[in-house]
Short mmCIF file of C-alpha atoms in Angstrom, two decimals:
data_model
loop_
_atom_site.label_atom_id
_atom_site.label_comp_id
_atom_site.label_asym_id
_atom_site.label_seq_id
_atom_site.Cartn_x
_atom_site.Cartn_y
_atom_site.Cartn_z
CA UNK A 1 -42.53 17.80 -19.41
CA UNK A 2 -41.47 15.38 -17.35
CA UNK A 3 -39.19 12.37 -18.97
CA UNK A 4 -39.20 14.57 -21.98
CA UNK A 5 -35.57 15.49 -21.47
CA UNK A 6 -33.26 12.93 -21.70
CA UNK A 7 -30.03 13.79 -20.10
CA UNK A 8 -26.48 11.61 -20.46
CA UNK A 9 -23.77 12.39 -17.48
CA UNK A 10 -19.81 11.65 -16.96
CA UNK A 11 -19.03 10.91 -13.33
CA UNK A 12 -15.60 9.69 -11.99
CA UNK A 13 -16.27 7.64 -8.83
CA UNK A 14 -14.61 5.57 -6.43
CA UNK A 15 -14.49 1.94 -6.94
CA UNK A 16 -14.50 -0.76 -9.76
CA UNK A 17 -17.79 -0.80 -11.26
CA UNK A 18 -19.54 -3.73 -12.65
CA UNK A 19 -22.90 -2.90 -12.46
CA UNK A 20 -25.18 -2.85 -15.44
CA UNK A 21 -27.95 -0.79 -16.39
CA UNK A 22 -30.55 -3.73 -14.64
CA UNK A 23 -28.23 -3.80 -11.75
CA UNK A 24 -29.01 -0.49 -11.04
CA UNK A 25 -32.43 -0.42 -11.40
CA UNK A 26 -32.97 -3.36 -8.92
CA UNK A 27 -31.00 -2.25 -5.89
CA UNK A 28 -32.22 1.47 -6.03
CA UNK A 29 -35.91 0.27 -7.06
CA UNK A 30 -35.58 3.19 -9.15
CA UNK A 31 -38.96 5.15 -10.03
CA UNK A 32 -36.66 6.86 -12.32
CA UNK A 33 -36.06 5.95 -16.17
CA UNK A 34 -32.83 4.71 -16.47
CA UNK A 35 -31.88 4.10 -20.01
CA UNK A 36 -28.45 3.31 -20.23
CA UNK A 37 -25.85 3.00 -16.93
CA UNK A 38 -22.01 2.08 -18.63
CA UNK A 39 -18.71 1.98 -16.91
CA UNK A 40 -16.59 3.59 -19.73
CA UNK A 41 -13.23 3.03 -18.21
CA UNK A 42 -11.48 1.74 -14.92
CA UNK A 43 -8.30 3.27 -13.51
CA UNK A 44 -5.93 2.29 -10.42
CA UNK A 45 -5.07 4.55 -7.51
CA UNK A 46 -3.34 5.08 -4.64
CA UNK A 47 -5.11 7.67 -3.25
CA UNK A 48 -9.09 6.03 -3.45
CA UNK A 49 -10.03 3.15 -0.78
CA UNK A 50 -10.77 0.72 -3.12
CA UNK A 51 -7.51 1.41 -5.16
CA UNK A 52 -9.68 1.94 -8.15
CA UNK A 53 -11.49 4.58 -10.27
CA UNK A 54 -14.47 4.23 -12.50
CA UNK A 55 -15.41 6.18 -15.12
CA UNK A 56 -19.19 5.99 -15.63
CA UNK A 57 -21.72 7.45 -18.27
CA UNK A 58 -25.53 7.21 -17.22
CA UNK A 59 -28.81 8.24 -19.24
CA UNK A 60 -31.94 9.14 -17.67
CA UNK A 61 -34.95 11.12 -17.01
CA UNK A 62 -34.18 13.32 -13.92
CA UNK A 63 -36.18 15.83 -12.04
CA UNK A 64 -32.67 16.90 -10.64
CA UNK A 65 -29.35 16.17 -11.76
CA UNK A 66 -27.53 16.60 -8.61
CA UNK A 67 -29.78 13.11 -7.41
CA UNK A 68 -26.55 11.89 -9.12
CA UNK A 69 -24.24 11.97 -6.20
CA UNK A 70 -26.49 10.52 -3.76
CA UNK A 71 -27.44 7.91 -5.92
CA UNK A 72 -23.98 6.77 -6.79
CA UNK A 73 -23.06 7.11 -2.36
CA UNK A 74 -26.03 4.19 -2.03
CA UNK A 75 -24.27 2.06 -4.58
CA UNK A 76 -21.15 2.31 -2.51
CA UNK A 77 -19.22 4.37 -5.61
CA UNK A 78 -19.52 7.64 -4.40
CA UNK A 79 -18.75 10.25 -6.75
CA UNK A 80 -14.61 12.01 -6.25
CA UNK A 81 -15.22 15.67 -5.56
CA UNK A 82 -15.48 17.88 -2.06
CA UNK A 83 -19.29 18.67 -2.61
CA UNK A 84 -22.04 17.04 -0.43
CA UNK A 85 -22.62 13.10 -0.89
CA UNK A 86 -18.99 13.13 -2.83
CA UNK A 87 -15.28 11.55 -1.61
CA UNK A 88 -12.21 13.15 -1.83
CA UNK A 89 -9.07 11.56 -3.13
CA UNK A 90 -6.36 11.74 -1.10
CA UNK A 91 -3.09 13.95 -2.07
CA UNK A 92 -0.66 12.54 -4.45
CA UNK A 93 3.28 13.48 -2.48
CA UNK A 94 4.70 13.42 -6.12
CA UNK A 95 5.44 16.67 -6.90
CA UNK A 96 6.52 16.50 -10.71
CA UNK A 97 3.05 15.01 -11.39
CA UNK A 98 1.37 17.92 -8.81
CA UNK A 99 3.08 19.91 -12.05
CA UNK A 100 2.27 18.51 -15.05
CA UNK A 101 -1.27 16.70 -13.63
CA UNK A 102 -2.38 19.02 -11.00
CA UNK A 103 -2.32 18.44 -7.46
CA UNK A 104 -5.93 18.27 -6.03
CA UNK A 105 -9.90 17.82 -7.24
CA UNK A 106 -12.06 21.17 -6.95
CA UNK A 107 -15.35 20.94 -6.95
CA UNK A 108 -17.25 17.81 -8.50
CA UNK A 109 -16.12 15.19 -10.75
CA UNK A 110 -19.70 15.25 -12.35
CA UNK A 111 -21.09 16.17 -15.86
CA UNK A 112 -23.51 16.93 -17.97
CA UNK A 113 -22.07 15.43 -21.38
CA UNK A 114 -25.49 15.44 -23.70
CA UNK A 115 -29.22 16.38 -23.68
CA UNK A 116 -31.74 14.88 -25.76
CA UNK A 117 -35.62 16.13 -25.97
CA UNK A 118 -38.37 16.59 -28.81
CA UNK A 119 -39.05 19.88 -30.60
CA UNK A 120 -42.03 21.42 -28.87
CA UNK A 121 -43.56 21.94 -32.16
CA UNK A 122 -42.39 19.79 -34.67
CA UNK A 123 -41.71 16.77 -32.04
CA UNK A 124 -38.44 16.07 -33.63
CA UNK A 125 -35.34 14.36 -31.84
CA UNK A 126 -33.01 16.94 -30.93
CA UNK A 127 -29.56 16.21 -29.61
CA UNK A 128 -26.93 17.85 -28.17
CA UNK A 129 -23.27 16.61 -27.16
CA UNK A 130 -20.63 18.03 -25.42
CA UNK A 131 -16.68 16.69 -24.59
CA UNK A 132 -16.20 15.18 -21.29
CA UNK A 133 -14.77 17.22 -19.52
CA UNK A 134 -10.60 17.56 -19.42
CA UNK A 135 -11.24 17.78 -15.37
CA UNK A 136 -12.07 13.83 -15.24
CA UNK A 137 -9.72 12.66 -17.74
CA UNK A 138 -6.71 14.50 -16.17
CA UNK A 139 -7.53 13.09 -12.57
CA UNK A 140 -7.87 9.55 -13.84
CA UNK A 141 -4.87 9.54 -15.77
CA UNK A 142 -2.86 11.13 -12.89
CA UNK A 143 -3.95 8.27 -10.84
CA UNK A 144 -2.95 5.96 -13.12
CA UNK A 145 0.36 7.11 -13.65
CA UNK A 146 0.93 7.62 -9.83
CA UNK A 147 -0.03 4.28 -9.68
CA UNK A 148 2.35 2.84 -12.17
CA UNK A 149 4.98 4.93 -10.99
CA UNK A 150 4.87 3.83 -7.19
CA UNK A 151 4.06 0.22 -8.39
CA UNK A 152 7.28 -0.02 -9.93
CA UNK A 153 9.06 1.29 -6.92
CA UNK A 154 7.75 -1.12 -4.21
CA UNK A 155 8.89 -4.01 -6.34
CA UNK A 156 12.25 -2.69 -6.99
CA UNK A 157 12.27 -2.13 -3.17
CA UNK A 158 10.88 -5.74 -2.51
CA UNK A 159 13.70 -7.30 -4.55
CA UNK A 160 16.32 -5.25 -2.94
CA UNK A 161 15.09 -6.85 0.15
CA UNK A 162 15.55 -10.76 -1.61
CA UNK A 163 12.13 -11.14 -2.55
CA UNK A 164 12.40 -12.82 -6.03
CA UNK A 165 11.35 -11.13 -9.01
CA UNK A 166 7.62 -12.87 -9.57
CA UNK A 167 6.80 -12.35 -6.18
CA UNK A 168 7.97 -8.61 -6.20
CA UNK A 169 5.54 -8.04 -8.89
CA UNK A 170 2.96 -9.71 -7.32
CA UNK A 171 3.70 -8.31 -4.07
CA UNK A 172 4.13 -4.78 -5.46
CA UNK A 173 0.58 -3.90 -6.27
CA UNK A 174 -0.56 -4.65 -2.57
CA UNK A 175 -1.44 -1.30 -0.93
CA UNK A 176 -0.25 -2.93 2.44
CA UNK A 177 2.50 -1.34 4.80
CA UNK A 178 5.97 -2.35 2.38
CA UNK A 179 7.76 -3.24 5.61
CA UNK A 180 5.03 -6.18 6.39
CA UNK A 181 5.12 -7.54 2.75
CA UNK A 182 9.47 -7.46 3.49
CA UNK A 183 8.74 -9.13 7.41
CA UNK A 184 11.17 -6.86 8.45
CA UNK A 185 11.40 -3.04 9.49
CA UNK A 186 13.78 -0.50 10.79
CA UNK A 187 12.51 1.95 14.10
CA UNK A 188 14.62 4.36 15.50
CA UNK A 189 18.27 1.96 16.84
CA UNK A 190 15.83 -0.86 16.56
CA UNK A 191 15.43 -4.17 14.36
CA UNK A 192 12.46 -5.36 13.90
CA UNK A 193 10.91 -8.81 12.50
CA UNK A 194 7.02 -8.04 11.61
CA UNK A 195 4.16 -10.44 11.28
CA UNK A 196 1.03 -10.44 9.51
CA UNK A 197 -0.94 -10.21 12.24
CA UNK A 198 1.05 -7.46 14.03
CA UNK A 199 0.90 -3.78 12.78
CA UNK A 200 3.51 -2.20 11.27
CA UNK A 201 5.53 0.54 13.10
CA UNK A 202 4.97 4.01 10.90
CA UNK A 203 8.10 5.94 10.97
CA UNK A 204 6.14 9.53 12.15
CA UNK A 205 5.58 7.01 15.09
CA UNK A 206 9.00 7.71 16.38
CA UNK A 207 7.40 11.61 17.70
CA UNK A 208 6.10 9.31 20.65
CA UNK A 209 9.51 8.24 21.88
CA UNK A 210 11.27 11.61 21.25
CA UNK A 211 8.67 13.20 23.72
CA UNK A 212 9.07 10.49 26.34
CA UNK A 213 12.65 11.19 26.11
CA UNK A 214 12.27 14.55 26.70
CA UNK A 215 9.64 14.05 29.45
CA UNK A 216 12.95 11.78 31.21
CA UNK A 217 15.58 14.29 30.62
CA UNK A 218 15.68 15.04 34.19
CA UNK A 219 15.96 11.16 35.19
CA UNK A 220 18.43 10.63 32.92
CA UNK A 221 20.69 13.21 34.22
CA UNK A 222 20.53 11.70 37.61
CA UNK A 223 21.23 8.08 36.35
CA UNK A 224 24.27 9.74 34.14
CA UNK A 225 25.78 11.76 36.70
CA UNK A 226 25.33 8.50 39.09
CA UNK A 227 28.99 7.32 37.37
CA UNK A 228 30.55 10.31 39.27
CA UNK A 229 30.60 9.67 42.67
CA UNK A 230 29.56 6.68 45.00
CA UNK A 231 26.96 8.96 46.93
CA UNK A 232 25.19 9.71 44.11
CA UNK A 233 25.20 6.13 42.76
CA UNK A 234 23.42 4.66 45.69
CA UNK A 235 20.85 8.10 45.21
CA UNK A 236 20.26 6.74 41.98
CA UNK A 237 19.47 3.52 42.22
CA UNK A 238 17.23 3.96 45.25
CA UNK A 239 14.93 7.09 43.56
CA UNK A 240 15.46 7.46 39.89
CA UNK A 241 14.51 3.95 38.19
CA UNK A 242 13.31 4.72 34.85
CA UNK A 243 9.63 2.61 34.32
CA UNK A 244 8.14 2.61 30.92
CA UNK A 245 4.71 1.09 30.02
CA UNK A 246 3.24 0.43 26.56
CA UNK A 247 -0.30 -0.37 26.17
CA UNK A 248 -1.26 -1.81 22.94
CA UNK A 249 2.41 -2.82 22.23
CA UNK A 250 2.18 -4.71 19.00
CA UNK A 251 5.46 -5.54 17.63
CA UNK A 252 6.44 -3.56 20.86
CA UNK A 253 8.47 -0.80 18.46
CA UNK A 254 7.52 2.03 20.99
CA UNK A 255 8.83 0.22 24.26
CA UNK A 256 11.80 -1.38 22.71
CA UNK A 257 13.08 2.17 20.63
CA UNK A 258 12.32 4.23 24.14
CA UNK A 259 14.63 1.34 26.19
CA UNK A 260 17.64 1.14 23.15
CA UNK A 261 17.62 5.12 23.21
CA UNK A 262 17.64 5.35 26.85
CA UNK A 263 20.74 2.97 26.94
CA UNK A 264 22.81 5.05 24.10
CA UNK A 265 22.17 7.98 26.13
CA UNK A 266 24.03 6.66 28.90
CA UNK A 267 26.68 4.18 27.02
CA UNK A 268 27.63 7.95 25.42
CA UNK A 269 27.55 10.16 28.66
CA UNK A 270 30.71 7.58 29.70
CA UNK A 271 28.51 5.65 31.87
CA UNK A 272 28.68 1.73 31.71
CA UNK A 273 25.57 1.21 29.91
CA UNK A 274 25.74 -2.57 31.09
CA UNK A 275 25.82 -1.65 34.82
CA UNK A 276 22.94 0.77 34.49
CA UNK A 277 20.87 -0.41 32.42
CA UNK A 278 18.75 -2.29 35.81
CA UNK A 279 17.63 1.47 36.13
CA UNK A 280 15.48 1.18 32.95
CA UNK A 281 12.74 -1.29 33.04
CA UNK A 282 9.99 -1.64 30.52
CA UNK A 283 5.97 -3.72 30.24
CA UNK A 284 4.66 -4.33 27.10
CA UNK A 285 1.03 -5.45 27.53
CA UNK A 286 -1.24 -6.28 24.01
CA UNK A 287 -4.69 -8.54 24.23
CA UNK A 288 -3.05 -10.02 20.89
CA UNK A 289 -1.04 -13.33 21.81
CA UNK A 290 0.47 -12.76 18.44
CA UNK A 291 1.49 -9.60 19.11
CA UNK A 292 3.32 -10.05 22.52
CA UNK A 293 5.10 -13.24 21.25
CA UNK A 294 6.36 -11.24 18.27
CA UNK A 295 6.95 -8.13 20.50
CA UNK A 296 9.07 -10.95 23.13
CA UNK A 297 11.54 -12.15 19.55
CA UNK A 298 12.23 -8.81 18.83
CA UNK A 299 13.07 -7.22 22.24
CA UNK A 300 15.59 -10.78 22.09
CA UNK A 301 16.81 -9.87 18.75
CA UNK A 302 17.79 -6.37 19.98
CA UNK A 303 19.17 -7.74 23.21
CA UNK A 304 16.78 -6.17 25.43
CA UNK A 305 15.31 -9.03 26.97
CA UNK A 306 16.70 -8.30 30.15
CA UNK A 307 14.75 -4.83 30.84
CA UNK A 308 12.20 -5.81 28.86
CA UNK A 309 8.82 -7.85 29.50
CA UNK A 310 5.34 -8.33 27.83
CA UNK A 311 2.15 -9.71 28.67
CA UNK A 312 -0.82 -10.87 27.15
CA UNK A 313 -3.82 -8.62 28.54
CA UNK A 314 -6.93 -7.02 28.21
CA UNK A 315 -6.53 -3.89 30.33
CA UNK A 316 -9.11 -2.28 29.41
CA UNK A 317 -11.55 -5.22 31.06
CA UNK A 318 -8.70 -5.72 33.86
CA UNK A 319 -8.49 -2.07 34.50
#
């Protein structure tokens, strides 16, 4: 019959949980019986959105179980697992706990841990329990070591960086990009001071100026053979001017790694990198005057304020 059954659950979801059995029942207006709705345990991670997990035990009547997952994705918790309605966790890059933890979630972080119903004849209680499942357990205690583990890293790297200790380990447990927390950052042969409001280069970013160098081979040639002979000097300068334009320059890590490699290139073909350096000219152009101010300090740190300029503009409107 229906409500006979009484069924208790184990899910692992995504999120800090602090709801309580009436919070539940008021923002799903739940036609459902709901008898009991208990976040059991919460874990850290590096690898959910909200940095947290949430081990979470609910009773209730169902007509189908799997109402679960959908119910905990309208609650904004959805439930970690590949399945419909359910959120993956990212991949831990720790190999050693890959080993020993496992590397990835198949299938559903969702079970059925108990059943309780009446004896059709004698209408006695019965109950039956069953473990929770070594699946969720093993997950959240991955994440919590991974957590720990890289924790402990970031402040060791913030204090290396003269960030003193209380800070570190305040600092540490922010999920931001470690070279904005620091205010400084390393791209390609450029130094660069980051703000808060200015993104923070990635280091796989560096694939974009590698291909632009390649895409300028050809110019460069002509601007390094230019040292040669007079005739091919004046060529140079009149046809092979190297122009590069960033849109969306931010800190302006792309425009100023592309000029500073484009320089080496020549200082180590023999060429005087001073003399041609006119030939390489690049605009920086962000709608963030934050952005272009902090893009202008570092191109001045780096010395390449001379072939470098930025504007504040929104292109996209301008066209």
């Amino acid at each position: 019959r229906h409500g006979a059954v009484l069924r208790t659950m184990h899910a692992l979801v995504h999120g800090k949980v602090n709801l309580t059995t009436d919070d539940v029942r008021q923002e799903l207006s739940w036609k459902f019986s709901v008898k009991e709705f208990v976040c059991e345990s919460v874990h850290r991670s590096n690898n959910s959105e909200g940095q947290f997990l949430s081990l979470v035990r609910v009773k209730w009547c169902p007509n189908n179980p799997s109402q679960l997952k959908s119910i905990f994705k309208k609650l904004g918790h959805p439930v970690v697992g590949n399945g419909s309605n359910c959120k993956r966790l990212k991949p831990i890059s720790d190999w050693k706990l890959k080993k020993s933890k496992g590397s990835s979630c198949r299938g559903t972080c969702m079970s059925t841990t108990g059943l309780e119903f009446p004896h059709t004849k004698t209408g006695k209680k019965l109950v039956f329990t069953h473990p929770i499942p070594s699946k969720l357990i093993t997950i959240a205690e991955r994440e919590d070591e991974y957590w720990r583990k890289t924790t402990l890293e970031r402040e060791q790297q913030l204090r290396f960086n003269g960030i003193e200790e209380a800070k570190a380990k305040t600092l540490s447990k922010n999920r931001s990009n470690l070279s904005q927390l620091i205010g400084k950052s390393t791209f390609g042969k450029v130094n660069l001071i980051l703000d808060k409001g200015v993104f923070a280069p990635r280091q796989s970013s560096y694939a974009l100026v590698a291909t632009a160098l390649r895409c300028l081979k050809p110019h460069l040639d002509r601007i390094i053979n230019a040292h040669c002979s007079e005739n091919l000097e004046k060529e140079c300068f009149s046809k092979s001017r190297i122009n590069v334009l960033d849109l969306g320059c931010g800190s302006g890590c792309l425009l100023l790694a592309a000029v500073a490699e484009i320089a080496d290139v020549i200082k180590k073909a023999g060429a005087d990198s001073g003399k041609y350096r006119g030939q390489v000219y690049g605009l920086g152009l962000d709608i963030n005057p934050r952005a272009v101010e902090v893009s202008r300090s570092n191109a001045k740190y780096n010395g390449l304020q001379g072939c470098c300029n930025f504007a504040c503009v929104d292109y996209v409107k301008e066209g």
